Amino acid sequence: MEKKRILIVDDETEVTTFFTYFLKKKDCDIVVANSGKDVERLLHSDSAGFHAALVDLKLPDADGLTLLKQIKAVFPACEVLIMTGYSTIKSAVTAMQWGARDYLEKPFDDLDSLEQVIDAVLSSSSKQSDHLSQEAAQYGIVYSSDSPMANVCAIAKKLAKKAIHVLIEGETGTGKELMARFLHGASNRAQQPFVAFNCGAVPESLLESELFGYEKGAFTGALKSRKGLFELAHNGTLFLDEIGEAPPSIQVKLLRTLETGEFMRVGGEQIGQSNIRFISATNRDLEHEVGMNRFRSDLLYRLEGIKLSIPPLRERISDIPTIAHYYLQKRSGEPCEIDQDAIELLQRYDWPGNVRQLINVLNQTIALHECERLRAEHLPANLRSRTVQVHPSTAPKRIEQVIDHECERFVDTISRLVTSVDGIDFDYLIKRVKQLEGEIGRTIIEKGLTETNGNRQLLSKKLNITKRTIRYILNEKA
C-alpha cells in the first residue's frame, strides 16, 4: 500500500517533532515546513502532492487561511487540518468554511481525540460523516452526502462543547431551531434544560418579563412571582429566535446579561445570576440592521462569538430527495414512498419557505390523497406546472442547477432508450446531439429577441454575450 504523504507546517520545533514522531508510527512520509515561504517552495517543486496537511494558523510570515487556499489550489484533494489556540477558534471555523477538513486545538492534551481526527483523515473513511448525518437526523436535520449542510453540521459539532455563543443565520424555514437543538444535544449541557423563545412572538411590553421574570405585584396581573427564561435555562442553553426583532430597550439589558450573567426580575431588587449557553438566530442581516441603527453593534459582537449560516433549500436541491424520503418514512401513520417524477418536480420549485414548506407540502399532499405512493400528479398545481421560480439573489446559480439537472435527466433518458433497443444507429445519435447545440442557441436567441422587442443590445447584456455572437448564432452575415 502506498504511504500517505503528510505536510506539517509550524514554526515551533516541538510541534513538528511531535507530529513527525506521531505520524511515523502510522507509516506516513513526513514533510516539514517552518514558514509560509517553505510551503510556497514546496507547492512549486513537489509534484507528488500530499494526502493531508497540518497547518498552523499563525506563522511569522504567513497565516493559515492563506496557506489553506494555496494548498487547496495546487492539491485540491489534500485534506487540510488547521492547528490553532483557543483564542483563534473563530478563524479556525472560517478555515473549515473555506475547505479545511477540521481543526486541532493547541495544546494537544486529548491525544485520543487527536488520534481519531488523524485516523479519519488518513483512512479517507466516510464513516465519520455518516455518523454525523445520523446524529443530525435525530434532531430533524437531514441532508445528502454532497450537501453544504454537511460542512455546517461538522462545524456545529465541533463547536458544541465550546463555551462560546453562536449566532445562526438563515431564511425562515431553514431549520435554525433544529440546528440550535443539535448544538445543545452535542454539548456538555445536553442533560440540562434547552429553552427556546421567539422574540417576535410577544409584544414589546411583555418581552422583558418573559426574559427576566417578574416579582409579585410588579404590574397589574402579576399575582405571583415568576421565573424568566434566563432562570429557566440555568446551566443549560437559551435559544432566542429572531433576535433581530428585539427592541432597543431589551437589547441593552440582553447585552449586560450576556457580559456578566447577571439579571434582575421586573419589579425586583435582587440581582440574579445565570450560567447559560446562549444561541441566537435571525433571518435578517444584522450588520445591515446595525448600519440602519436598528440593532446595537456591541450586542451583535457579543452574540456572534461564532456565526453559522444555513443555506436556503434552493441552494441545496440535492437534499430534496433525501429530505422527502426521510420524512415520508418517519411521518405518523403508514410510511409512504415517492416516485422519481415527483422528486424531479420538487427539485424544480424554488421553495421560498425552505424545508418547512417542503415538509408541509408533503404532509398536505399525503393527507389529501391518502396514498401509499406519492406521484407527480398528486402534487399541488404550482409544482406540476414545472415553472421554475427564481429567487433574485441566487438567480444565476439556481438556473445553472436546473440546467445541470435537466441535462442529466436528458442523458439518462437517452441512455436508457438506446440501451433498451437493438439496432440503434449510434453515429446518428451523436450527430443529432451535436445538432442540438445550434438549435438550442437559435431558440434562446429568437425567444430573447421576442421578449426584448428586438433589442439586441439589451439581449446581449442579459445573456452576457456580444451582438456579434448573436449574429453568428442566427447565421447572419456580418
Short mmCIF file of C-alpha atoms in Angstrom, two decimals:
data_model
loop_
_atom_site.label_atom_id
_atom_site.label_comp_id
_atom_site.label_asym_id
_atom_site.label_seq_id
_atom_site.Cartn_x
_atom_site.Cartn_y
_atom_site.Cartn_z
CA MET A 1 0.00 0.00 0.00
CA GLU A 2 1.29 3.45 -0.93
CA LYS A 3 2.42 5.51 2.04
CA LYS A 4 0.49 8.66 2.90
CA ARG A 5 2.49 11.88 2.43
CA ILE A 6 1.79 14.41 5.17
CA LEU A 7 2.84 18.06 5.22
CA ILE A 8 3.39 19.61 8.67
CA VAL A 9 3.52 23.42 8.74
CA ASP A 10 4.53 25.04 12.03
CA ASP A 11 7.33 27.33 13.21
CA GLU A 12 7.57 25.57 16.59
CA THR A 13 10.10 22.73 16.59
CA GLU A 14 8.27 21.00 19.43
CA VAL A 15 5.10 20.74 17.34
CA THR A 16 6.78 19.47 14.16
CA THR A 17 8.82 16.95 16.19
CA PHE A 18 5.69 15.71 17.99
CA PHE A 19 3.73 15.16 14.77
CA THR A 20 6.71 13.66 12.95
CA TYR A 21 7.01 11.01 15.67
CA PHE A 22 3.22 10.60 15.95
CA LEU A 23 2.66 10.10 12.21
CA LYS A 24 5.70 7.93 11.51
CA LYS A 25 4.16 5.36 13.83
CA LYS A 26 1.30 5.30 11.32
CA ASP A 27 3.75 4.59 8.48
CA CYS A 28 3.50 8.02 6.86
CA ASP A 29 6.06 10.00 4.88
CA ILE A 30 6.54 13.35 6.58
CA VAL A 31 7.47 16.69 5.01
CA VAL A 32 8.07 19.64 7.37
CA ALA A 33 7.73 23.34 6.57
CA ASN A 34 8.54 26.01 9.16
CA SER A 35 7.27 29.06 7.29
CA GLY A 36 5.00 30.30 4.57
CA LYS A 37 7.99 30.58 2.23
CA ASP A 38 8.76 26.88 2.79
CA VAL A 39 5.19 26.00 1.83
CA GLU A 40 5.31 28.15 -1.29
CA ARG A 41 8.57 26.48 -2.35
CA LEU A 42 7.12 23.00 -1.79
CA LEU A 43 3.97 23.78 -3.76
CA HIS A 44 6.08 24.80 -6.75
CA SER A 45 8.64 21.99 -6.55
CA ASP A 46 6.80 18.97 -5.14
CA SER A 47 4.78 17.24 -7.84
CA ALA A 48 3.91 14.16 -5.76
CA GLY A 49 1.38 16.05 -3.69
CA PHE A 50 0.16 15.45 -0.15
CA HIS A 51 -2.64 13.34 1.24
CA ALA A 52 -3.02 15.72 4.19
CA ALA A 53 -1.53 18.88 5.64
CA LEU A 54 -1.42 20.05 9.25
CA VAL A 55 -1.13 23.85 9.11
CA ASP A 56 -0.58 26.27 11.98
CA LEU A 57 -2.99 29.18 11.84
CA LYS A 58 -0.35 31.74 12.82
CA LEU A 59 3.15 31.78 11.29
CA PRO A 60 5.70 34.62 11.42
CA ASP A 61 5.44 35.28 7.67
CA ALA A 62 2.00 33.89 6.77
CA ASP A 63 -1.41 32.98 8.12
CA GLY A 64 -3.03 29.56 7.92
CA LEU A 65 -6.05 30.75 5.94
CA THR A 66 -3.85 31.98 3.10
CA LEU A 67 -1.83 28.75 3.15
CA LEU A 68 -5.08 26.74 3.14
CA LYS A 69 -6.17 28.46 -0.09
CA GLN A 70 -2.74 27.94 -1.68
CA ILE A 71 -2.57 24.25 -0.77
CA LYS A 72 -6.12 23.52 -1.96
CA ALA A 73 -5.46 25.41 -5.20
CA VAL A 74 -2.44 23.23 -6.07
CA PHE A 75 -3.58 19.96 -4.46
CA PRO A 76 -7.42 20.04 -4.25
CA ALA A 77 -7.64 16.52 -2.81
CA CYS A 78 -5.30 17.35 0.09
CA GLU A 79 -7.12 17.23 3.44
CA VAL A 80 -6.09 20.27 5.49
CA LEU A 81 -6.21 20.36 9.28
CA ILE A 82 -5.75 23.77 10.88
CA MET A 83 -3.82 23.92 14.18
CA THR A 84 -4.91 26.72 16.47
CA GLY A 85 -5.02 28.04 20.01
CA TYR A 86 -8.34 28.63 21.80
CA SER A 87 -8.19 32.39 21.21
CA THR A 88 -8.38 31.89 17.44
CA ILE A 89 -11.31 29.44 17.26
CA LYS A 90 -13.29 31.90 15.14
CA SER A 91 -10.58 31.88 12.48
CA ALA A 92 -10.42 28.08 12.64
CA VAL A 93 -14.14 27.88 11.93
CA THR A 94 -13.65 30.23 8.99
CA ALA A 95 -10.98 27.82 7.74
CA MET A 96 -13.50 24.96 7.83
CA GLN A 97 -15.95 27.10 5.88
CA TRP A 98 -13.20 27.61 3.29
CA GLY A 99 -12.48 23.92 2.88
CA ALA A 100 -10.39 22.74 5.83
CA ARG A 101 -11.32 19.24 7.00
CA ASP A 102 -11.12 20.08 10.70
CA TYR A 103 -9.08 21.99 13.24
CA LEU A 104 -6.85 20.84 16.11
CA GLU A 105 -6.60 22.84 19.33
CA LYS A 106 -3.28 23.54 20.98
CA PRO A 107 -2.07 22.26 23.35
CA PHE A 108 -2.81 18.71 22.21
CA ASP A 109 -3.97 17.44 25.61
CA ASP A 110 -6.64 14.98 24.44
CA LEU A 111 -4.50 12.51 22.49
CA ASP A 112 -7.39 10.10 21.94
CA SER A 113 -9.48 12.75 20.16
CA LEU A 114 -6.41 13.88 18.24
CA GLU A 115 -5.75 10.34 17.04
CA GLN A 116 -9.39 9.90 15.97
CA VAL A 117 -9.21 13.03 13.80
CA ILE A 118 -5.87 12.00 12.27
CA ASP A 119 -7.04 8.43 11.62
CA ALA A 120 -10.21 9.69 9.91
CA VAL A 121 -8.10 11.82 7.56
CA LEU A 122 -5.58 9.06 6.83
CA SER A 123 -8.24 6.44 6.14
CA SER A 124 -10.33 8.80 3.98
CA SER A 125 -13.25 6.99 5.57
CA SER A 126 -16.81 8.18 5.18
CA LYS A 127 -17.82 6.59 8.49
CA GLN A 128 -17.29 9.82 10.39
CA SER A 129 -19.52 11.85 8.04
CA ASP A 130 -22.13 9.07 8.01
CA HIS A 131 -22.22 9.10 11.81
CA LEU A 132 -22.57 12.90 11.80
CA SER A 133 -25.51 12.81 9.38
CA GLN A 134 -27.22 10.15 11.52
CA GLU A 135 -26.67 12.23 14.64
CA ALA A 136 -28.02 15.36 12.93
CA ALA A 137 -31.06 13.44 11.69
CA GLN A 138 -32.02 12.77 15.33
CA TYR A 139 -32.74 16.50 15.55
CA GLY A 140 -34.55 16.68 12.21
CA ILE A 141 -31.58 17.95 10.18
CA VAL A 142 -31.48 15.84 7.01
CA TYR A 143 -29.10 16.28 4.09
CA SER A 144 -27.39 14.38 1.25
CA SER A 145 -23.74 13.34 1.19
CA ASP A 146 -22.68 16.22 -1.08
CA SER A 147 -24.76 18.88 0.67
CA PRO A 148 -23.30 22.15 2.03
CA MET A 149 -25.19 21.25 5.22
CA ALA A 150 -22.58 18.54 5.88
CA ASN A 151 -19.96 21.22 6.47
CA VAL A 152 -22.33 23.34 8.57
CA CYS A 153 -23.11 20.36 10.80
CA ALA A 154 -19.42 19.43 11.06
CA ILE A 155 -18.65 22.94 12.31
CA ALA A 156 -21.62 22.87 14.71
CA LYS A 157 -20.50 19.52 16.10
CA LYS A 158 -17.01 20.89 16.65
CA LEU A 159 -18.34 24.00 18.40
CA ALA A 160 -20.89 22.19 20.53
CA LYS A 161 -18.61 21.59 23.51
CA LYS A 162 -17.06 25.08 23.42
CA ALA A 163 -18.15 27.73 25.89
CA ILE A 164 -18.92 30.18 23.13
CA HIS A 165 -22.08 31.94 21.95
CA VAL A 166 -23.40 31.09 18.49
CA LEU A 167 -25.45 33.19 16.06
CA ILE A 168 -27.35 31.16 13.45
CA GLU A 169 -28.30 32.96 10.25
CA GLY A 170 -30.78 31.67 7.73
CA GLU A 171 -34.07 32.33 5.99
CA THR A 172 -37.36 31.39 7.59
CA GLY A 173 -37.93 27.64 7.45
CA THR A 174 -34.29 26.57 7.01
CA GLY A 175 -34.15 24.88 10.40
CA LYS A 176 -32.40 27.34 12.70
CA GLU A 177 -34.04 25.98 15.86
CA LEU A 178 -33.19 22.41 14.81
CA MET A 179 -29.55 23.48 14.50
CA ALA A 180 -29.71 25.08 17.95
CA ARG A 181 -31.08 21.83 19.41
CA PHE A 182 -28.32 19.89 17.65
CA LEU A 183 -25.70 22.20 19.21
CA HIS A 184 -27.25 21.72 22.64
CA GLY A 185 -27.57 17.95 22.24
CA ALA A 186 -23.90 17.58 21.30
CA SER A 187 -22.69 19.86 24.10
CA ASN A 188 -21.67 19.22 27.70
CA ARG A 189 -25.01 20.76 28.72
CA ALA A 190 -27.09 18.15 26.92
CA GLN A 191 -28.65 16.88 30.17
CA GLN A 192 -29.60 20.42 31.22
CA PRO A 193 -32.59 22.49 30.01
CA PHE A 194 -32.95 23.72 26.44
CA VAL A 195 -35.25 26.75 26.43
CA ALA A 196 -36.40 28.23 23.11
CA PHE A 197 -38.16 31.56 22.64
CA ASN A 198 -39.16 33.66 19.62
CA CYS A 199 -38.51 37.35 20.24
CA GLY A 200 -41.10 38.34 17.66
CA ALA A 201 -43.87 36.26 19.21
CA VAL A 202 -44.77 38.54 22.13
CA PRO A 203 -45.46 42.29 22.45
CA GLU A 204 -42.57 44.52 23.46
CA SER A 205 -44.30 45.32 26.76
CA LEU A 206 -44.15 41.65 27.80
CA LEU A 207 -40.72 40.75 26.41
CA GLU A 208 -38.70 41.90 29.42
CA SER A 209 -40.81 39.93 31.89
CA GLU A 210 -40.59 36.84 29.66
CA LEU A 211 -36.81 37.03 29.54
CA PHE A 212 -36.01 38.07 33.10
CA GLY A 213 -39.13 37.13 35.06
CA TYR A 214 -41.08 39.32 37.48
CA GLU A 215 -41.95 39.70 41.14
CA LYS A 216 -45.44 39.52 42.59
CA GLY A 217 -47.18 42.89 42.22
CA ALA A 218 -44.69 44.21 39.65
CA PHE A 219 -47.59 45.15 37.38
CA THR A 220 -51.33 44.61 37.09
CA GLY A 221 -51.98 40.88 36.82
CA ALA A 222 -48.69 39.83 38.45
CA LEU A 223 -50.42 37.79 41.15
CA LYS A 224 -47.29 35.76 41.93
CA SER A 225 -43.59 35.78 41.16
CA ARG A 226 -42.45 34.08 38.00
CA LYS A 227 -39.07 32.93 36.70
CA GLY A 228 -37.87 34.27 33.38
CA LEU A 229 -36.12 32.40 30.59
CA PHE A 230 -32.64 33.13 31.93
CA GLU A 231 -33.53 31.41 35.19
CA LEU A 232 -35.33 28.52 33.50
CA ALA A 233 -32.32 27.86 31.26
CA HIS A 234 -29.79 27.98 34.13
CA ASN A 235 -26.85 25.61 33.41
CA GLY A 236 -28.41 24.79 30.03
CA THR A 237 -28.98 26.53 26.70
CA LEU A 238 -31.16 29.55 25.96
CA PHE A 239 -32.15 29.88 22.30
CA LEU A 240 -33.58 33.23 21.21
CA ASP A 241 -35.04 33.03 17.71
CA GLU A 242 -35.49 36.16 15.59
CA ILE A 243 -33.17 38.15 17.83
CA GLY A 244 -33.37 40.98 15.31
CA GLU A 245 -36.95 41.62 16.49
CA ALA A 246 -35.76 42.59 20.00
CA PRO A 247 -36.45 46.32 20.65
CA PRO A 248 -33.57 48.65 21.70
CA SER A 249 -34.61 48.69 25.37
CA ILE A 250 -34.31 44.90 25.55
CA GLN A 251 -31.07 44.87 23.56
CA VAL A 252 -29.37 46.94 26.29
CA LYS A 253 -30.44 44.53 29.02
CA LEU A 254 -29.52 41.48 26.95
CA LEU A 255 -26.04 42.89 26.44
CA ARG A 256 -25.47 43.34 30.17
CA THR A 257 -26.75 39.84 30.97
CA LEU A 258 -24.55 38.27 28.30
CA GLU A 259 -21.49 40.14 29.58
CA THR A 260 -21.96 39.49 33.30
CA GLY A 261 -24.51 36.67 33.60
CA GLU A 262 -26.49 38.99 35.90
CA PHE A 263 -30.16 39.90 35.57
CA MET A 264 -32.96 41.39 37.62
CA ARG A 265 -36.62 40.43 37.60
CA VAL A 266 -39.15 43.12 36.69
CA GLY A 267 -40.15 44.79 39.95
CA GLY A 268 -37.32 43.07 41.80
CA GLU A 269 -34.35 44.39 43.77
CA GLN A 270 -32.10 41.35 43.96
CA ILE A 271 -29.59 40.55 41.24
CA GLY A 272 -29.80 37.00 39.92
CA GLN A 273 -27.04 35.02 38.27
CA SER A 274 -27.48 32.67 35.32
CA ASN A 275 -24.98 30.29 33.75
CA ILE A 276 -26.21 29.60 30.22
CA ARG A 277 -25.02 28.76 26.73
CA PHE A 278 -26.58 31.44 24.54
CA ILE A 279 -27.64 30.66 20.97
CA SER A 280 -29.50 33.21 18.87
CA ALA A 281 -30.92 33.14 15.36
CA THR A 282 -32.09 35.63 12.78
CA ASN A 283 -33.44 35.79 9.25
CA ARG A 284 -32.26 39.40 8.99
CA ASP A 285 -28.88 40.81 8.02
CA LEU A 286 -27.90 42.12 11.45
CA GLU A 287 -24.89 44.03 10.10
CA HIS A 288 -27.30 45.92 7.86
CA GLU A 289 -29.58 46.47 10.87
CA VAL A 290 -26.61 47.91 12.77
CA GLY A 291 -25.93 50.29 9.86
CA MET A 292 -29.58 51.40 9.99
CA ASN A 293 -29.31 51.97 13.79
CA ARG A 294 -31.90 49.30 14.47
CA PHE A 295 -29.54 46.89 16.23
CA ARG A 296 -26.71 47.54 18.67
CA SER A 297 -23.26 46.81 17.29
CA ASP A 298 -21.90 45.84 20.72
CA LEU A 299 -24.69 43.29 21.15
CA LEU A 300 -24.02 41.85 17.69
CA TYR A 301 -20.32 41.40 18.52
CA ARG A 302 -21.30 39.64 21.73
CA LEU A 303 -23.85 37.38 20.01
CA GLU A 304 -21.70 36.25 17.11
CA GLY A 305 -18.92 34.54 19.02
CA ILE A 306 -19.28 32.18 16.07
CA LYS A 307 -21.66 32.65 13.16
CA LEU A 308 -23.29 29.69 11.43
CA SER A 309 -25.10 30.28 8.14
CA ILE A 310 -27.71 27.77 6.98
CA PRO A 311 -28.12 27.84 3.18
CA PRO A 312 -31.66 28.04 1.76
CA LEU A 313 -33.15 24.93 0.19
CA ARG A 314 -32.91 26.39 -3.33
CA GLU A 315 -29.11 26.29 -2.94
CA ARG A 316 -29.07 22.61 -1.96
CA ILE A 317 -31.61 20.92 -4.20
CA SER A 318 -29.65 17.67 -3.91
CA ASP A 319 -31.05 17.48 -0.36
CA ILE A 320 -34.66 17.39 -1.55
CA PRO A 321 -34.83 13.62 -2.34
CA THR A 322 -33.13 12.80 0.98
CA ILE A 323 -35.49 15.04 2.97
CA ALA A 324 -38.58 13.77 1.13
CA HIS A 325 -37.73 10.08 1.62
CA TYR A 326 -36.80 10.65 5.26
CA TYR A 327 -39.98 12.48 6.26
CA LEU A 328 -42.31 10.24 4.28
CA GLN A 329 -40.87 7.26 6.13
CA LYS A 330 -40.90 8.96 9.54
CA ARG A 331 -44.34 10.56 9.34
CA SER A 332 -47.10 9.40 11.67
CA GLY A 333 -49.19 6.66 10.17
CA GLU A 334 -48.11 4.33 7.39
CA PRO A 335 -44.79 5.09 5.62
CA CYS A 336 -45.15 6.44 2.11
CA GLU A 337 -42.96 6.08 -0.98
CA ILE A 338 -42.40 8.77 -3.61
CA ASP A 339 -41.89 8.44 -7.38
CA GLN A 340 -38.84 9.85 -9.15
CA ASP A 341 -41.05 12.09 -11.31
CA ALA A 342 -42.46 13.66 -8.15
CA ILE A 343 -38.94 14.18 -6.81
CA GLU A 344 -37.96 15.94 -10.03
CA LEU A 345 -40.93 18.29 -9.76
CA LEU A 346 -39.96 19.08 -6.16
CA GLN A 347 -36.43 19.90 -7.30
CA ARG A 348 -37.70 22.40 -9.88
CA TYR A 349 -39.52 24.52 -7.32
CA ASP A 350 -37.84 27.47 -5.59
CA TRP A 351 -39.11 26.76 -2.03
CA PRO A 352 -39.35 30.29 -0.58
CA GLY A 353 -40.44 28.67 2.70
CA ASN A 354 -37.49 26.28 2.58
CA VAL A 355 -37.51 22.90 4.36
CA ARG A 356 -40.55 23.78 6.47
CA GLN A 357 -42.59 24.45 3.31
CA LEU A 358 -41.38 21.22 1.68
CA ILE A 359 -42.46 19.14 4.67
CA ASN A 360 -45.83 20.91 4.82
CA VAL A 361 -46.42 20.23 1.11
CA LEU A 362 -45.59 16.54 1.61
CA ASN A 363 -47.85 16.23 4.65
CA GLN A 364 -50.75 18.03 2.99
CA THR A 365 -50.43 16.02 -0.21
CA ILE A 366 -50.46 12.70 1.64
CA ALA A 367 -53.42 13.83 3.77
CA LEU A 368 -55.44 14.84 0.72
CA HIS A 369 -54.77 11.74 -1.38
CA GLU A 370 -54.30 9.10 1.34
CA CYS A 371 -51.95 7.20 -0.97
CA GLU A 372 -49.16 4.77 -0.23
CA ARG A 373 -47.04 6.13 -3.07
CA LEU A 374 -46.83 9.82 -3.85
CA ARG A 375 -46.82 10.51 -7.59
CA ALA A 376 -46.27 13.66 -9.61
CA GLU A 377 -49.98 14.15 -10.27
CA HIS A 378 -50.64 14.25 -6.52
CA LEU A 379 -48.52 17.38 -6.02
CA PRO A 380 -50.06 20.89 -5.92
CA ALA A 381 -50.71 22.65 -9.23
CA ASN A 382 -47.92 25.23 -8.76
CA LEU A 383 -45.41 22.37 -8.62
CA ARG A 384 -46.92 20.42 -11.50
CA SER A 385 -46.73 23.49 -13.74
CA ARG A 386 -42.97 22.85 -13.85
CA THR A 387 -42.38 26.60 -13.69
CA VAL A 388 -39.05 27.39 -12.06
CA GLN A 389 -39.45 30.22 -9.58
CA VAL A 390 -36.15 32.05 -9.31
CA HIS A 391 -35.07 33.98 -6.23
CA PRO A 392 -33.32 37.22 -7.39
CA SER A 393 -30.34 36.82 -5.04
CA THR A 394 -29.45 33.39 -6.39
CA ALA A 395 -30.86 33.52 -9.92
CA PRO A 396 -27.68 32.60 -11.88
CA LYS A 397 -26.75 29.78 -9.50
CA ARG A 398 -30.32 28.49 -9.35
CA ILE A 399 -30.69 28.45 -13.14
CA GLU A 400 -27.37 26.63 -13.52
CA GLN A 401 -28.59 23.98 -11.07
CA VAL A 402 -31.79 23.50 -13.05
CA ILE A 403 -29.86 23.31 -16.34
CA ASP A 404 -27.49 20.71 -14.86
CA HIS A 405 -30.43 18.71 -13.56
CA GLU A 406 -32.27 18.79 -16.90
CA CYS A 407 -29.12 17.82 -18.83
CA GLU A 408 -28.51 14.88 -16.50
CA ARG A 409 -32.15 13.83 -16.92
CA PHE A 410 -31.84 14.08 -20.73
CA VAL A 411 -28.65 11.97 -20.79
CA ASP A 412 -30.26 9.36 -18.54
CA THR A 413 -33.41 9.17 -20.69
CA ILE A 414 -31.47 8.83 -23.97
CA SER A 415 -29.10 6.25 -22.47
CA ARG A 416 -31.96 4.09 -21.20
CA LEU A 417 -33.77 4.40 -24.54
CA VAL A 418 -30.73 3.44 -26.64
CA THR A 419 -29.62 0.52 -24.49
CA SER A 420 -33.12 -0.96 -24.33
CA VAL A 421 -33.47 -1.43 -28.10
CA ASP A 422 -31.30 -3.39 -30.56
CA GLY A 423 -30.11 -1.92 -33.85
CA ILE A 424 -29.80 1.76 -32.84
CA ASP A 425 -27.58 3.81 -35.19
CA PHE A 426 -25.08 5.22 -32.68
CA ASP A 427 -23.48 7.56 -35.24
CA TYR A 428 -26.89 9.08 -35.92
CA LEU A 429 -27.39 9.63 -32.20
CA ILE A 430 -24.10 11.51 -31.80
CA LYS A 431 -24.75 13.58 -34.92
CA ARG A 432 -28.25 14.51 -33.69
CA VAL A 433 -26.94 15.53 -30.26
CA LYS A 434 -24.34 17.80 -31.89
CA GLN A 435 -27.11 19.45 -33.91
CA LEU A 436 -28.88 20.31 -30.68
CA GLU A 437 -26.19 22.85 -29.78
CA GLY A 438 -27.14 25.07 -32.70
CA GLU A 439 -30.87 24.52 -32.25
CA ILE A 440 -30.77 25.43 -28.56
CA GLY A 441 -28.73 28.55 -29.24
CA ARG A 442 -31.06 29.77 -32.01
CA THR A 443 -34.18 29.07 -29.94
CA ILE A 444 -32.82 31.03 -26.96
CA ILE A 445 -31.82 33.99 -29.15
CA GLU A 446 -35.14 34.05 -31.02
CA LYS A 447 -37.21 33.92 -27.82
CA GLY A 448 -34.93 36.50 -26.23
CA LEU A 449 -35.41 38.88 -29.14
CA THR A 450 -39.16 38.45 -28.85
CA GLU A 451 -39.09 39.28 -25.11
CA THR A 452 -36.85 42.33 -25.65
CA ASN A 453 -38.81 43.56 -28.68
CA GLY A 454 -35.79 43.01 -30.90
CA ASN A 455 -33.39 45.00 -28.70
CA ARG A 456 -30.10 43.17 -29.37
CA GLN A 457 -28.06 45.37 -27.06
CA LEU A 458 -30.35 44.56 -24.13
CA LEU A 459 -30.31 40.86 -25.00
CA SER A 460 -26.52 40.77 -25.25
CA LYS A 461 -26.27 42.22 -21.72
CA LYS A 462 -28.88 39.78 -20.43
CA LEU A 463 -27.07 36.74 -21.87
CA ASN A 464 -23.56 38.14 -21.26
CA ILE A 465 -22.61 37.77 -24.94
CA THR A 466 -21.70 40.18 -27.75
CA LYS A 467 -24.03 41.31 -30.53
CA ARG A 468 -21.60 39.66 -32.93
CA THR A 469 -22.24 36.32 -31.18
CA ILE A 470 -25.99 36.83 -31.67
CA ARG A 471 -25.43 37.34 -35.40
CA TYR A 472 -23.24 34.24 -35.53
CA ILE A 473 -25.81 32.05 -33.76
CA LEU A 474 -28.55 33.30 -36.11
CA ASN A 475 -26.23 32.58 -39.04
CA GLU A 476 -26.44 36.19 -40.21
CA LYS A 477 -23.79 37.85 -42.35
CA ALA A 478 -21.51 40.29 -40.55
#
